Coordinates of C-alpha atoms in Angstrom, one line a residue:
M1 CA 20.0 15.2 20.2
D2 CA 16.8 16.6 17.9
T3 CA 14.3 18.1 19.6
T4 CA 11.9 18.0 16.7
G5 CA 11.3 13.9 16.9
T6 CA 13.4 13.3 14.1
D7 CA 16.2 12.0 15.5
L8 CA 14.3 8.8 15.1
I9 CA 14.5 7.9 11.7
S10 CA 17.7 11.0 10.8
W11 CA 20.2 7.9 10.9
M12 CA 18.8 6.9 7.8
A13 CA 18.2 10.0 6.2
W14 CA 13.8 9.3 6.0
T15 CA 11.5 12.1 6.0
W16 CA 8.3 11.6 8.2
P17 CA 6.3 10.7 4.7
T18 CA 8.7 7.8 4.1
A19 CA 8.3 6.2 7.2
C20 CA 4.9 6.5 7.4
F21 CA 4.6 4.4 4.1
F22 CA 6.8 2.1 5.1
G23 CA 4.6 2.0 8.5
F24 CA 1.4 2.1 6.8
I25 CA 2.9 -1.4 4.8
L26 CA 4.0 -3.2 7.6
L27 CA 0.6 -2.3 9.4
C28 CA -1.0 -3.8 6.1
L29 CA 0.8 -7.0 6.6
I30 CA 0.3 -7.2 10.3
G31 CA -3.7 -6.5 9.4
M32 CA -3.7 -9.5 6.9
S33 CA -2.5 -11.6 10.0
I34 CA -4.5 -10.5 12.3
W35 CA -7.4 -11.1 9.4
E36 CA -5.7 -14.5 7.8
K37 CA -5.7 -16.3 11.9
A38 CA -9.2 -15.0 12.4
A39 CA -11.3 -15.7 9.6
P40 CA -8.6 -18.5 7.6
G41 CA -10.0 -19.7 4.2
G42 CA -8.7 -17.0 1.9
G43 CA -7.2 -19.7 -0.4
P44 CA -6.5 -18.7 -3.9
R45 CA -9.7 -17.1 -6.3
H46 CA -9.3 -16.7 -10.1
G47 CA -10.4 -13.5 -10.9
I48 CA -10.5 -11.5 -14.1
I49 CA -6.6 -10.7 -15.5
G50 CA -6.9 -14.9 -15.1
L51 CA -4.7 -15.8 -12.2
D52 CA -5.3 -17.9 -9.2
T53 CA -5.0 -15.2 -6.2
T54 CA -5.2 -15.4 -2.6
R55 CA -5.4 -12.3 -0.2
G56 CA -1.9 -11.6 0.3
D57 CA -1.4 -11.6 -3.8
R58 CA -4.1 -9.1 -3.9
L59 CA -2.8 -6.7 -1.5
F60 CA 0.7 -7.2 -3.0
I61 CA -0.6 -6.1 -6.4
S62 CA -2.9 -3.0 -5.0
L63 CA 0.7 -1.9 -3.4
L64 CA 2.7 -2.3 -6.4
G65 CA -0.3 -0.3 -8.5
S66 CA -0.2 2.3 -5.7
A67 CA 3.1 2.8 -6.0
F68 CA 3.0 3.2 -9.8
I69 CA -0.6 5.5 -9.7
F70 CA 2.1 7.5 -7.0
L71 CA 4.9 7.7 -9.7
A72 CA 2.9 9.0 -12.8
W73 CA 1.2 11.2 -11.0
I74 CA 4.3 12.6 -9.8
G75 CA 6.0 12.7 -12.8
L76 CA 2.9 13.3 -14.6
V77 CA 0.6 16.1 -13.0
N78 CA 3.0 16.8 -10.3
T79 CA 0.4 18.4 -8.0
T80 CA -0.8 17.4 -4.5
L81 CA -1.4 13.8 -4.1
W82 CA -4.8 13.5 -2.7
A83 CA -6.1 13.0 -5.9
P84 CA -3.6 9.5 -7.0
L85 CA -4.0 8.5 -2.8
V86 CA -8.3 8.6 -4.1
I87 CA -7.7 7.2 -7.2
A88 CA -5.3 4.5 -5.5
L89 CA -8.0 3.4 -2.5
I90 CA -10.2 3.1 -5.2
Y91 CA -7.7 0.4 -7.6
A92 CA -7.1 -1.5 -4.3
G93 CA -10.7 -1.7 -3.7
V94 CA -11.4 -2.9 -7.4
V95 CA -8.3 -5.3 -6.8
F96 CA -9.8 -6.9 -4.0
R97 CA -13.4 -7.5 -5.5
W98 CA -12.7 -8.6 -8.9
V99 CA -8.6 -9.6 -8.6

């Protein structure tokens, strides 16, 4: 038995950052479900990109865009990941506000 606490995720050869990433996505989905239950009415909204999007669509667009931001950062710059985190959070805010 592994005493470092990684035995829980070792069956899939995951690292803790990978598990945290997927845990974050799970928390986002749970949070969106609670938000919709508490304040229904996240109906489609016509945004700047010309699509009718719901809260869930905007979450998906922000998560997908954030993944591309991180991949581009790792591929082009390959330094600490705090800067793309800030960029991704700003991007998600813009998506939820105007898309």
